[in-house]
Short mmCIF file of C-alpha atoms in Angstrom, two decimals:
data_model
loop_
_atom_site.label_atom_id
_atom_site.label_comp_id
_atom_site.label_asym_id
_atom_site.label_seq_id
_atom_site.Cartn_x
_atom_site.Cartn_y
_atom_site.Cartn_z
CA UNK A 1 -178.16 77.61 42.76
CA UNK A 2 -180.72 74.95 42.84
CA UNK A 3 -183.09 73.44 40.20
CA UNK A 4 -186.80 74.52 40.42
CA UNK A 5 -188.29 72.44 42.59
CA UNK A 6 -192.08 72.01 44.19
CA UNK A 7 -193.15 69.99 47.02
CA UNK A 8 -196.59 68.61 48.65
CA UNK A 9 -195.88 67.87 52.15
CA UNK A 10 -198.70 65.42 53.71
CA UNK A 11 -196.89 64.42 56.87
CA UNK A 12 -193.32 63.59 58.26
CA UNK A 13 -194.32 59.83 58.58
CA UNK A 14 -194.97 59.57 55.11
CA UNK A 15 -192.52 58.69 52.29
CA UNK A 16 -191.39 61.03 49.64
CA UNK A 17 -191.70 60.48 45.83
CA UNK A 18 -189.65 61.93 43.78
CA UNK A 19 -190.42 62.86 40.48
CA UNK A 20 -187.81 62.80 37.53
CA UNK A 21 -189.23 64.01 34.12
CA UNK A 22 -186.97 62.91 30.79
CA UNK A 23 -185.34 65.13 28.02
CA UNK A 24 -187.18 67.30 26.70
CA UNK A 25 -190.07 67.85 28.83
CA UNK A 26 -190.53 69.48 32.42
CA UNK A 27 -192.35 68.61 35.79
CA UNK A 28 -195.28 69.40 34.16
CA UNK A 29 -195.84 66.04 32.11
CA UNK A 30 -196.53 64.61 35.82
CA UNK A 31 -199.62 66.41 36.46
CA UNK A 32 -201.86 62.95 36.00
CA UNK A 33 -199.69 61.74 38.90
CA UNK A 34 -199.87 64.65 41.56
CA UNK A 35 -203.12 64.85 42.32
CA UNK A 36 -203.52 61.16 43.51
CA UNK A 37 -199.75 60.56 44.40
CA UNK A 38 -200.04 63.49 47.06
CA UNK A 39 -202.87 62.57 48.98
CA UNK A 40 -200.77 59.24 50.06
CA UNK A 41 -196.64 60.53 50.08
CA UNK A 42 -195.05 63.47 50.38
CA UNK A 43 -194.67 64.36 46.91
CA UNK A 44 -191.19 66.64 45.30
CA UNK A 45 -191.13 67.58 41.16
CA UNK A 46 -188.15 68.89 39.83
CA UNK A 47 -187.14 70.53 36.56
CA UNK A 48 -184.09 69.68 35.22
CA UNK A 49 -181.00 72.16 34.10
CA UNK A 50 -182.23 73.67 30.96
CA UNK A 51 -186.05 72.56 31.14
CA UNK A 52 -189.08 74.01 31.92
CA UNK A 53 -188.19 76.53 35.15
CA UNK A 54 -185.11 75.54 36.05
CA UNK A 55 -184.02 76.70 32.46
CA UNK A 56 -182.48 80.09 33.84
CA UNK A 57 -180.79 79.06 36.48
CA UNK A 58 -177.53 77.40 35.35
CA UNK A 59 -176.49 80.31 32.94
CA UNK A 60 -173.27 79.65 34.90
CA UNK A 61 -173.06 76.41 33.28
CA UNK A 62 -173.95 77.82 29.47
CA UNK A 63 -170.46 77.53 28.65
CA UNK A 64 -170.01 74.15 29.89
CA UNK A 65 -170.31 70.58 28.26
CA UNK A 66 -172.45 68.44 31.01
CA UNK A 67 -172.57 64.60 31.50
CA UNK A 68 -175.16 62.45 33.49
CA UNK A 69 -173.39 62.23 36.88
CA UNK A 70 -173.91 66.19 37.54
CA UNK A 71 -177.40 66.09 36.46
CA UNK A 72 -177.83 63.41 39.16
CA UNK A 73 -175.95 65.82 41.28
CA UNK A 74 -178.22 68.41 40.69
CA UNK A 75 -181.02 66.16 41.59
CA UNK A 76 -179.28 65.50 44.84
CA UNK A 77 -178.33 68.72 45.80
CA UNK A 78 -182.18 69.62 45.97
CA UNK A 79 -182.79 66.95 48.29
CA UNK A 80 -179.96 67.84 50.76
CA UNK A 81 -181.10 71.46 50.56
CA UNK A 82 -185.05 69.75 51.84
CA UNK A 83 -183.16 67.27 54.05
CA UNK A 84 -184.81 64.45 52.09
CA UNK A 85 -182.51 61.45 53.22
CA UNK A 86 -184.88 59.08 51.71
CA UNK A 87 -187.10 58.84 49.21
CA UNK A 88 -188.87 56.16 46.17
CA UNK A 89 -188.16 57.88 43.04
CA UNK A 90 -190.31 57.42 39.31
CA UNK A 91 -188.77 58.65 36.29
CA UNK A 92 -190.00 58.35 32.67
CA UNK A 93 -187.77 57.99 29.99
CA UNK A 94 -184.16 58.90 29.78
CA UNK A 95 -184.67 59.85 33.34
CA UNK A 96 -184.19 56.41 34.12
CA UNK A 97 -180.56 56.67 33.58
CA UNK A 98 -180.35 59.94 35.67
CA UNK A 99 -182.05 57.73 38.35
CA UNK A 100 -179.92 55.11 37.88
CA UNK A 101 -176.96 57.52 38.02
CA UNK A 102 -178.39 58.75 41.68
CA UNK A 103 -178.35 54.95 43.23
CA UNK A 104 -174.70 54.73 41.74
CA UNK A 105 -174.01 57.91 43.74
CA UNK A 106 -175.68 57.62 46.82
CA UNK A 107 -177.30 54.40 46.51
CA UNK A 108 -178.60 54.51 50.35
CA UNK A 109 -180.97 57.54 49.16
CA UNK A 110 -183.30 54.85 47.18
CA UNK A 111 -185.79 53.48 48.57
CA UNK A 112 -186.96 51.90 45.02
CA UNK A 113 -186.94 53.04 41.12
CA UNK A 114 -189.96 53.21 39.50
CA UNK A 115 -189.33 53.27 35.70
CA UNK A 116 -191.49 54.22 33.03
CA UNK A 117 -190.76 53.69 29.27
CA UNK A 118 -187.29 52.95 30.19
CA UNK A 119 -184.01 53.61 28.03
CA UNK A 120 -182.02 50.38 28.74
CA UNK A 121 -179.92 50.05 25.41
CA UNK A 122 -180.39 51.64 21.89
CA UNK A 123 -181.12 48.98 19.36
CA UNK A 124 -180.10 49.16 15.65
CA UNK A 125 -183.15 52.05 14.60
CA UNK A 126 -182.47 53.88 17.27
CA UNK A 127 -178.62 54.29 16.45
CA UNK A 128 -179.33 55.57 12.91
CA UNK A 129 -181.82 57.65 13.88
CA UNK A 130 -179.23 59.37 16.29
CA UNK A 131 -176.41 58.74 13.66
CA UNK A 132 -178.58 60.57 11.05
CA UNK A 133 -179.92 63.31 13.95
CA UNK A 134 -176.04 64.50 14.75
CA UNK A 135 -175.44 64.33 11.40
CA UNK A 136 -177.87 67.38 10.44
CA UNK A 137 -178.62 68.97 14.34
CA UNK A 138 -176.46 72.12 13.93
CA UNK A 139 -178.38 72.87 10.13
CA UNK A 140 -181.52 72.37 10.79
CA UNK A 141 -184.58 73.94 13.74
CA UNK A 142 -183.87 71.38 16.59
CA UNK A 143 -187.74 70.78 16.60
CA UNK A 144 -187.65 69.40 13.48
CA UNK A 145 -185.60 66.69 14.55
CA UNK A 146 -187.26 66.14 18.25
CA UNK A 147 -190.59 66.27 16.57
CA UNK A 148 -189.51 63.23 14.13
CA UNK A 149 -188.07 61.48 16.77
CA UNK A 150 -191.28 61.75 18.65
CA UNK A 151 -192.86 59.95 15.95
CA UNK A 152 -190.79 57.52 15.27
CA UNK A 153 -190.96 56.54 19.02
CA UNK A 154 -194.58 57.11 19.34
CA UNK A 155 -196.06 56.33 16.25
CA UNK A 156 -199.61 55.15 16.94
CA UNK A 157 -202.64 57.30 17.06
CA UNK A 158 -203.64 56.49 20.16
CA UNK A 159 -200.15 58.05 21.26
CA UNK A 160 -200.97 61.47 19.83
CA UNK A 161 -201.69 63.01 23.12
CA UNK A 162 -198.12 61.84 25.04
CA UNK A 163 -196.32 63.10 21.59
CA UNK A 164 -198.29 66.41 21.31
CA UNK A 165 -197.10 66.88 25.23
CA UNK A 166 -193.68 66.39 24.51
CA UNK A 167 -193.38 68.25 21.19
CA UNK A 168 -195.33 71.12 23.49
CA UNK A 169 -192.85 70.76 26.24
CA UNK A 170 -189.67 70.50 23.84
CA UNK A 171 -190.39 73.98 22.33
CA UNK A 172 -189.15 76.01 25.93
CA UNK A 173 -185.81 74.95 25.33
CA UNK A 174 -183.50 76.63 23.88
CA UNK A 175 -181.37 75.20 20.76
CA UNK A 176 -178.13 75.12 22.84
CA UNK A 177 -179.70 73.61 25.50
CA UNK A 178 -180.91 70.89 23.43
CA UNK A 179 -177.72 70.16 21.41
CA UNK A 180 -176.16 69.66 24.93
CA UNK A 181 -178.52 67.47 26.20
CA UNK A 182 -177.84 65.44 22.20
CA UNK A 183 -174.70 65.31 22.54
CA UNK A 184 -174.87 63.38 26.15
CA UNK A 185 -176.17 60.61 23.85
CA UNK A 186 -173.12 59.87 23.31
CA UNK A 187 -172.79 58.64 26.75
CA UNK A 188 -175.20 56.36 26.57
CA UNK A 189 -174.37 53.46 25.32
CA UNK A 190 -170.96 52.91 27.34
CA UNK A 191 -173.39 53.59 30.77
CA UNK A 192 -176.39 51.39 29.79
CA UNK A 193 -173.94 48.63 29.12
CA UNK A 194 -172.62 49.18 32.69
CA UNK A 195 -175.86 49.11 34.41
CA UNK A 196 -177.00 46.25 32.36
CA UNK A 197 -173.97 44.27 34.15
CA UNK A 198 -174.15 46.09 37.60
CA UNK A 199 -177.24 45.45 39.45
CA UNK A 200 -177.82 47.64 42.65
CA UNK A 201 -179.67 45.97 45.13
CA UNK A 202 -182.61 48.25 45.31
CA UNK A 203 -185.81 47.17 44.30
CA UNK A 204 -186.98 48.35 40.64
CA UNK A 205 -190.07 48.01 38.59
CA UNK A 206 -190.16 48.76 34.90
CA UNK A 207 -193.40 50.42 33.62
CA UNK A 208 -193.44 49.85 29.42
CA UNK A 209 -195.92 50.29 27.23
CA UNK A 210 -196.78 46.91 24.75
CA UNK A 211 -196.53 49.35 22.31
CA UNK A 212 -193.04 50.98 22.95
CA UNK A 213 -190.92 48.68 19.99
CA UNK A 214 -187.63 50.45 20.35
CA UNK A 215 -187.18 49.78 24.33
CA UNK A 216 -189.37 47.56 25.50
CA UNK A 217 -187.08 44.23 24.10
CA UNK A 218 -183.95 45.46 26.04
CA UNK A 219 -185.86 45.90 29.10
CA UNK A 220 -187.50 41.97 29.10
CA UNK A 221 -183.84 40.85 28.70
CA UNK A 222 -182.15 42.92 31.33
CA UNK A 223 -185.20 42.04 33.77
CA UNK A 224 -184.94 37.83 33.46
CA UNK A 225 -181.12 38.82 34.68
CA UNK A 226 -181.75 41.33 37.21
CA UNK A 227 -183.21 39.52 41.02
CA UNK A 228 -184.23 42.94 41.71
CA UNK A 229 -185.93 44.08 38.95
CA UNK A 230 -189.57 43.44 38.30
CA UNK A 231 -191.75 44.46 34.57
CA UNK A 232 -195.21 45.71 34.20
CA UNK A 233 -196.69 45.82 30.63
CA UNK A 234 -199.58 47.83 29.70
CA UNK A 235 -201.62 46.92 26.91
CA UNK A 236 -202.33 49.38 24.02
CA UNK A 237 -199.72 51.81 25.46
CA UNK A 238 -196.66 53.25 23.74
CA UNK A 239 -193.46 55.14 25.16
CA UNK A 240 -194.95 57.22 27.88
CA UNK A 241 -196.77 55.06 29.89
CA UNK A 242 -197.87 57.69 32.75
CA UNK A 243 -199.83 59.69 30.12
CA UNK A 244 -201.39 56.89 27.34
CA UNK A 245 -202.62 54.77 30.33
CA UNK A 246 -202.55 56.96 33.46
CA UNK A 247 -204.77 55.40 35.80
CA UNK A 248 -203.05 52.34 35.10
CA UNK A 249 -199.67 53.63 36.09
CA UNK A 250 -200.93 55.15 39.03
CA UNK A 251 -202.41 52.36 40.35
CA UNK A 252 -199.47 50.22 39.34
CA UNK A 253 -196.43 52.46 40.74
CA UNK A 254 -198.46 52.78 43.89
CA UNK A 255 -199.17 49.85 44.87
CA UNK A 256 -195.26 48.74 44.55
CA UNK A 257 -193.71 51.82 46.15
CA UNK A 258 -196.15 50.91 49.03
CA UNK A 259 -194.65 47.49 49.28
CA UNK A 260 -191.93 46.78 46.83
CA UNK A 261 -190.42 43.70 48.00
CA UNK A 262 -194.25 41.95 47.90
CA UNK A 263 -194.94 43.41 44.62
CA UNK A 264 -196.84 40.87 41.75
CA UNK A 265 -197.08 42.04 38.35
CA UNK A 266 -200.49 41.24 36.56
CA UNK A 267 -200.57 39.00 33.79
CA UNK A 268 -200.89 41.26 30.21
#
């Protein structure tokens, strides 16, 4: 069974985007992005397994712990089943491991990684704030804790709108479904450390927000190391850079998925 998936077909010389949404939320939180992303590429959104309407389909799986490799999988699966062999893919979020996880897979299904508010290591806050989140996440309404989180990460009040989305969005899953998804934080840090080390030779542009404190550090480092990798900053902007400046991103991820081995960031 394959994840909900929706497509805007423009032609079959044009390139297909992919969109990748992060925990929590659903295809939905791109809706900024379709409207000007489909009248240049062939466009494909995708819910994830558990979110938004692909949250019925893997009842089959309810049972079942989950790791990031067969969420990539399930990625992949819908573009075999479209006979996608090809495409540039934008994530937001943790989705930038998931993407990440794809070019490990099948790295010759990449044309580039466009990645917004990216999750490249968990600093010190971010650890206790998970530490203290497992410690309570079976007593307590899982909202209460994605809700907090949300603020934490998006603090400002110019970031109200991108946190009210995702608080919105995180109330259609289900409490199992989110402890699952928790628990694959526990993954994280062993992966990021790999891909941190392991460049793929695809090219890559980080999206980030000035104003996203907890992840923004770890992605300047890993960029001076990475030949490949290239990082846009947006002025007062937080965690979810496609929402607090969308325009911006547009613009931005555009013009480098049209040409991403010419691509120049601007200056902040």
């Amino acid at each position: 069974m394959l994840l909900y998936h929706r497509k805007y077909f423009l032609a079959e010389d044009k390139d297909w985007v992919v969109f990748v949404h992060g925990a929590g939320g659903s295809s939905s939180i791109w809706f900024r992005q379709i409207r000007t992303f489909k009248k240049h590429f062939n466009v494909l959104l995708i819910d994830l397994r558990g979110h938004g309407r692909s949250k019925h389909f893997f009842e089959e799986y309810m049972q079942n712990r989950y790791n990031f490799n067969d969420i990539s999988r399930d990625v992949l699966d819908v573009l075999d089943h479209l006979k996608i062999q090809k495409a540039h893919f934008v994530g937001i979020s943790l989705a930038s491991i998931i993407i990440r996880s794809i070019a490990e897979q099948e790295p010759e299904r990449i044309t580039s990684m466009t990645l917004g508010g990216a999750v490249i290591r968990l600093n010190v806050r971010s650890k206790i704030l998970m530490y203290l989140g497992n410690k309570v996440k079976s007593l307590v309404p899982y909202m209460w804790i994605y809700s907090f989180f949300a603020w934490v990460i998006m603090p400002r009040r110019r970031h109200r709108k991108s946190r009210s989305m995702f608080i919105e969005q995180a109330k259609k899953l289900y409490q199992k479904e989110f402890l699952r998804w928790y628990h694959l934080t526990s993954e994280v840090n062993p992966l990021l450390r790999y891909f941190r080390e392991e460049e793929i030779p695809v090219p890559t542009l980080y999206i980030m927000g000035q104003e996203d404190y907890m992840f923004l550090p770890q992605v300047k480092q890993l960029v001076s190391k990475h030949k490949h990798a290239l990082l846009q900053i947006f002025e007062d902007c937080g965690h979810v850079v496609n929402i607090d400046q969308a325009d911006l991103f547009n613009e931005t991820s555009m013009r480098f998925i049209k040409n991403p081995t010419k691509f120049e960031p601007k200056p902040v």
